[in-house]
Amino acid sequence: MSIEQDLEKIALQEKRLQFKQFDAEAAWAIGTALKAAAEKRKVAVAIDIQMHGMPLFCYAMPGITPDNWDWIRRKRNVVMRYQRSSYAIGLKYERAKTTLHAATGLELKDFAPHGGCFPILLAGTGCIGTIAVSGLPQREDHALVVEVLQEYLHLEKEELGLDTGA
C-alpha cells in the first residue's frame, strides 16, 4: 500500500472510530481489550489511555521497558498537538520527504511521529485524549489500536485496517 493510500485509510479510521461518549469505564474496556489482543498475538506492549491529560488506563506487559513509556509520551504529544493519529503525522512528513523536526522545529525528545497513538475523538467535540501502545513495529502498534477500537465500536464489518501487504 502506498503512503497516499495509507493516509486515506487513516483519515477514514479517524472519521469512523469516534465516540458518542467516553469515560473511565470505556478506557478500562478498551485497555483490557488491548491487553487481551496483545496476549492473543503473543506480543508485549505498554498501554496508555488518557483523557484531558488524566491517566485512565496504564499497563505494562512483561518485557516492556521504560523506553516504551517514553515512546508513548512522545507519540501522545504528537496526537495532542495535531489531533490526528501519530502514524498519520509520521506518514505525512515521510510523503513530503522531510521530518517533523525539519518541518516544524519540534524536538524528537518530545515528539515521536510514529504509529501507535490514536486520538480519542468525541463526535461533535474533537480530540479529548489518546489511546497509545508501544512495543511493536509502528504499523503494528497502530493496527492493534485500530482493531480494538473497531471491535469496541461495533464496526468489525468495515474495511478499516491498513493493508498488510500479505
C-alpha atoms as a printed R data frame, in Angstrom:
    type eleno elety resid chain resno       x       y      z
1   ATOM     1    CA   MET     A     1   0.000   0.000  0.000
2   ATOM     2    CA   SER     A     2   1.334   3.458 -0.847
3   ATOM     3    CA   ILE     A     3   1.765   6.241  1.669
4   ATOM     4    CA   GLU     A     4  -1.103   8.078 -0.029
5   ATOM     5    CA   GLN     A     5  -3.401   5.044  0.331
6   ATOM     6    CA   ASP     A     6  -2.370   4.621  3.982
7   ATOM     7    CA   LEU     A     7  -3.105   8.305  4.689
8   ATOM     8    CA   GLU     A     8  -6.529   8.000  3.068
9   ATOM     9    CA   LYS     A     9  -7.314   4.888  5.127
10  ATOM    10    CA   ILE     A    10  -6.107   6.517  8.359
11  ATOM    11    CA   ALA     A    11  -8.315   9.549  7.635
12  ATOM    12    CA   LEU     A    12 -11.234   7.128  7.255
13  ATOM    13    CA   GLN     A    13 -10.269   5.419 10.527
14  ATOM    14    CA   GLU     A    14 -10.233   8.774 12.309
15  ATOM    15    CA   LYS     A    15 -13.628   9.647 10.827
16  ATOM    16    CA   ARG     A    16 -15.277   6.321 11.712
17  ATOM    17    CA   LEU     A    17 -13.596   5.499 15.053
18  ATOM    18    CA   GLN     A    18 -15.278   8.249 17.033
19  ATOM    19    CA   PHE     A    19 -17.108   8.014 20.326
20  ATOM    20    CA   LYS     A    20 -20.526   9.336 21.317
21  ATOM    21    CA   GLN     A    21 -19.247   9.354 24.892
22  ATOM    22    CA   PHE     A    22 -16.014   8.383 26.602
23  ATOM    23    CA   ASP     A    23 -15.279   7.824 30.281
24  ATOM    24    CA   ALA     A    24 -13.166   5.733 32.650
25  ATOM    25    CA   GLU     A    25 -15.294   2.643 32.035
26  ATOM    26    CA   ALA     A    26 -14.735   2.910 28.275
27  ATOM    27    CA   ALA     A    27 -10.995   3.327 28.916
28  ATOM    28    CA   TRP     A    28 -10.987   0.202 31.091
29  ATOM    29    CA   ALA     A    29 -12.869  -1.851 28.479
30  ATOM    30    CA   ILE     A    30 -10.567  -0.703 25.666
31  ATOM    31    CA   GLY     A    31  -7.409  -1.094 27.756
32  ATOM    32    CA   THR     A    32  -8.257  -4.638 28.792
33  ATOM    33    CA   ALA     A    33  -9.225  -5.457 25.186
34  ATOM    34    CA   LEU     A    34  -5.827  -4.160 24.013
35  ATOM    35    CA   LYS     A    35  -4.113  -6.351 26.616
36  ATOM    36    CA   ALA     A    36  -6.121  -9.399 25.520
37  ATOM    37    CA   ALA     A    37  -5.415  -8.716 21.830
38  ATOM    38    CA   ALA     A    38  -1.676  -8.436 22.527
39  ATOM    39    CA   GLU     A    39  -1.732 -11.654 24.559
40  ATOM    40    CA   LYS     A    40  -3.562 -13.424 21.728
41  ATOM    41    CA   ARG     A    41  -0.764 -12.312 19.369
42  ATOM    42    CA   LYS     A    42   1.826 -13.379 21.954
43  ATOM    43    CA   VAL     A    43   3.417  -9.921 21.975
44  ATOM    44    CA   ALA     A    44   4.222  -7.465 24.753
45  ATOM    45    CA   VAL     A    45   3.100  -3.841 24.722
46  ATOM    46    CA   ALA     A    46   2.718  -0.911 27.052
47  ATOM    47    CA   ILE     A    47  -0.814   0.527 27.007
48  ATOM    48    CA   ASP     A    48  -1.766   4.071 27.986
49  ATOM    49    CA   ILE     A    49  -5.189   5.716 27.757
50  ATOM    50    CA   GLN     A    50  -5.618   9.324 28.835
51  ATOM    51    CA   MET     A    51  -8.458  11.822 28.717
52  ATOM    52    CA   HIS     A    52  -7.752  15.549 29.112
53  ATOM    53    CA   GLY     A    53  -4.252  14.632 30.317
54  ATOM    54    CA   MET     A    54  -5.550  12.349 33.072
55  ATOM    55    CA   PRO     A    55  -4.411   8.709 33.000
56  ATOM    56    CA   LEU     A    56  -7.399   6.340 32.873
57  ATOM    57    CA   PHE     A    57  -5.652   3.071 31.967
58  ATOM    58    CA   CYS     A    58  -1.982   2.177 32.170
59  ATOM    59    CA   TYR     A    59  -0.474  -1.294 31.831
60  ATOM    60    CA   ALA     A    60   2.925  -2.752 31.003
61  ATOM    61    CA   MET     A    61   3.156  -6.359 29.905
62  ATOM    62    CA   PRO     A    62   6.212  -8.386 30.928
63  ATOM    63    CA   GLY     A    63   9.161  -7.427 28.724
64  ATOM    64    CA   ILE     A    64   8.267  -3.751 28.428
65  ATOM    65    CA   THR     A    65  10.945  -1.220 29.374
66  ATOM    66    CA   PRO     A    66  10.943   2.450 30.423
67  ATOM    67    CA   ASP     A    67  11.760   3.285 26.793
68  ATOM    68    CA   ASN     A    68   8.266   2.160 25.799
69  ATOM    69    CA   TRP     A    69   6.747   4.714 28.184
70  ATOM    70    CA   ASP     A    70   8.910   7.427 26.666
71  ATOM    71    CA   TRP     A    71   7.723   6.410 23.177
72  ATOM    72    CA   ILE     A    72   4.134   6.642 24.403
73  ATOM    73    CA   ARG     A    73   4.728  10.090 25.898
74  ATOM    74    CA   ARG     A    74   6.284  11.354 22.673
75  ATOM    75    CA   LYS     A    75   3.583   9.809 20.432
76  ATOM    76    CA   ARG     A    76   0.880  11.219 22.723
77  ATOM    77    CA   ASN     A    77   2.410  14.693 22.348
78  ATOM    78    CA   VAL     A    78   2.086  14.398 18.564
79  ATOM    79    CA   VAL     A    79  -1.570  13.378 18.770
80  ATOM    80    CA   MET     A    80  -2.465  16.134 21.231
81  ATOM    81    CA   ARG     A    81  -0.718  18.750 19.101
82  ATOM    82    CA   TYR     A    82  -2.181  17.680 15.733
83  ATOM    83    CA   GLN     A    83  -5.437  15.953 16.818
84  ATOM    84    CA   ARG     A    84  -4.572  13.099 14.422
85  ATOM    85    CA   SER     A    85  -3.034   9.668 14.843
86  ATOM    86    CA   SER     A    86   0.719   9.692 15.371
87  ATOM    87    CA   TYR     A    87   1.121   7.352 12.383
88  ATOM    88    CA   ALA     A    88  -0.730   9.754 10.066
89  ATOM    89    CA   ILE     A    89   1.572  12.607 11.076
90  ATOM    90    CA   GLY     A    90   4.690  10.496 10.511
91  ATOM    91    CA   LEU     A    91   3.444   9.365  7.089
92  ATOM    92    CA   LYS     A    92   2.563  12.955  6.163
93  ATOM    93    CA   TYR     A    93   6.169  14.026  6.691
94  ATOM    94    CA   GLU     A    94   7.519  10.883  5.031
95  ATOM    95    CA   ARG     A    95   5.406  11.678  1.952
96  ATOM    96    CA   ALA     A    96   6.822  15.208  1.973
97  ATOM    97    CA   LYS     A    97  10.343  13.717  2.202
98  ATOM    98    CA   THR     A    98  11.104  15.579  5.396
99  ATOM    99    CA   THR     A    99  10.800  15.067  9.140
100 ATOM   100    CA   LEU     A   100   8.627  16.571 11.833
101 ATOM   101    CA   HIS     A   101  11.709  18.231 13.319
102 ATOM   102    CA   ALA     A   102  12.938  19.657  9.998
103 ATOM   103    CA   ALA     A   103   9.482  20.963  9.083
104 ATOM   104    CA   THR     A   104   8.420  22.356 12.461
105 ATOM   105    CA   GLY     A   105  11.422  22.512 14.767
106 ATOM   106    CA   LEU     A   106   9.696  20.238 17.278
107 ATOM   107    CA   GLU     A   107  12.275  18.244 19.206
108 ATOM   108    CA   LEU     A   108  12.402  14.460 18.801
109 ATOM   109    CA   LYS     A   109  12.995  14.140 22.546
110 ATOM   110    CA   ASP     A   110   9.393  15.306 22.998
111 ATOM   111    CA   PHE     A   111   7.594  14.326 19.764
112 ATOM   112    CA   ALA     A   112   7.576  10.938 18.009
113 ATOM   113    CA   PRO     A   113   5.555  10.822 14.778
114 ATOM   114    CA   HIS     A   114   5.447   7.013 14.817
115 ATOM   115    CA   GLY     A   115   2.462   4.686 14.795
116 ATOM   116    CA   GLY     A   116   0.742   3.587 17.957
117 ATOM   117    CA   CYS     A   117  -1.152   6.563 19.365
118 ATOM   118    CA   PHE     A   118  -4.714   7.252 18.247
119 ATOM   119    CA   PRO     A   119  -6.858  10.237 19.208
120 ATOM   120    CA   ILE     A   120  -9.966   9.737 21.319
121 ATOM   121    CA   LEU     A   121 -12.354  11.633 19.087
122 ATOM   122    CA   LEU     A   122 -15.667  12.610 20.616
123 ATOM   123    CA   ALA     A   123 -18.299  13.148 17.910
124 ATOM   124    CA   GLY     A   124 -19.188  16.825 17.671
125 ATOM   125    CA   THR     A   125 -16.351  17.813 20.009
126 ATOM   126    CA   GLY     A   126 -12.976  16.624 18.700
127 ATOM   127    CA   CYS     A   127  -9.926  15.144 20.369
128 ATOM   128    CA   ILE     A   128 -10.300  14.683 24.135
129 ATOM   129    CA   GLY     A   129  -7.458  12.259 24.751
130 ATOM   130    CA   THR     A   130  -5.308   9.424 23.466
131 ATOM   131    CA   ILE     A   131  -5.062   5.656 23.261
132 ATOM   132    CA   ALA     A   132  -1.457   4.545 22.868
133 ATOM   133    CA   VAL     A   133   0.538   1.347 22.668
134 ATOM   134    CA   SER     A   134   4.258   0.772 22.313
135 ATOM   135    CA   GLY     A   135   6.283  -2.388 21.859
136 ATOM   136    CA   LEU     A   136   5.713  -3.453 18.254
137 ATOM   137    CA   PRO     A   137   6.823  -2.020 14.919
138 ATOM   138    CA   GLN     A   138   4.913   1.226 14.399
139 ATOM   139    CA   ARG     A   139   2.463  -0.073 11.784
140 ATOM   140    CA   GLU     A   140   1.553  -2.979 14.089
141 ATOM   141    CA   ASP     A   141   1.172  -0.667 17.109
142 ATOM   142    CA   HIS     A   142  -1.269   1.420 15.038
143 ATOM   143    CA   ALA     A   143  -3.111  -1.645 13.720
144 ATOM   144    CA   LEU     A   144  -3.588  -3.068 17.224
145 ATOM   145    CA   VAL     A   145  -5.288   0.105 18.445
146 ATOM   146    CA   VAL     A   146  -7.478   0.374 15.334
147 ATOM   147    CA   GLU     A   147  -8.534  -3.278 15.529
148 ATOM   148    CA   VAL     A   148  -9.592  -2.968 19.170
149 ATOM   149    CA   LEU     A   149 -11.420   0.335 18.606
150 ATOM   150    CA   GLN     A   150 -13.218  -1.106 15.605
151 ATOM   151    CA   GLU     A   151 -14.432  -4.024 17.709
152 ATOM   152    CA   TYR     A   152 -15.345  -1.824 20.690
153 ATOM   153    CA   LEU     A   153 -17.392   0.494 18.449
154 ATOM   154    CA   HIS     A   154 -19.052  -2.481 16.673
155 ATOM   155    CA   LEU     A   155 -17.598  -1.608 13.268
156 ATOM   156    CA   GLU     A   156 -15.943  -5.006 12.641
157 ATOM   157    CA   LYS     A   157 -17.541  -5.397  9.212
158 ATOM   158    CA   GLU     A   158 -15.994  -2.194  7.859
159 ATOM   159    CA   GLU     A   159 -12.699  -2.350  5.982
160 ATOM   160    CA   LEU     A   160 -10.745  -0.007  8.231
161 ATOM   161    CA   GLY     A   161  -7.471  -1.905  8.605
162 ATOM   162    CA   LEU     A   162  -4.349  -0.937  6.709
163 ATOM   163    CA   ASP     A   163  -3.191  -3.350  4.025
164 ATOM   164    CA   THR     A   164  -0.698  -5.807  5.498
165 ATOM   165    CA   GLY     A   165   0.986  -6.387  2.173
166 ATOM   166    CA   ALA     A   166   0.413 -10.124  2.522
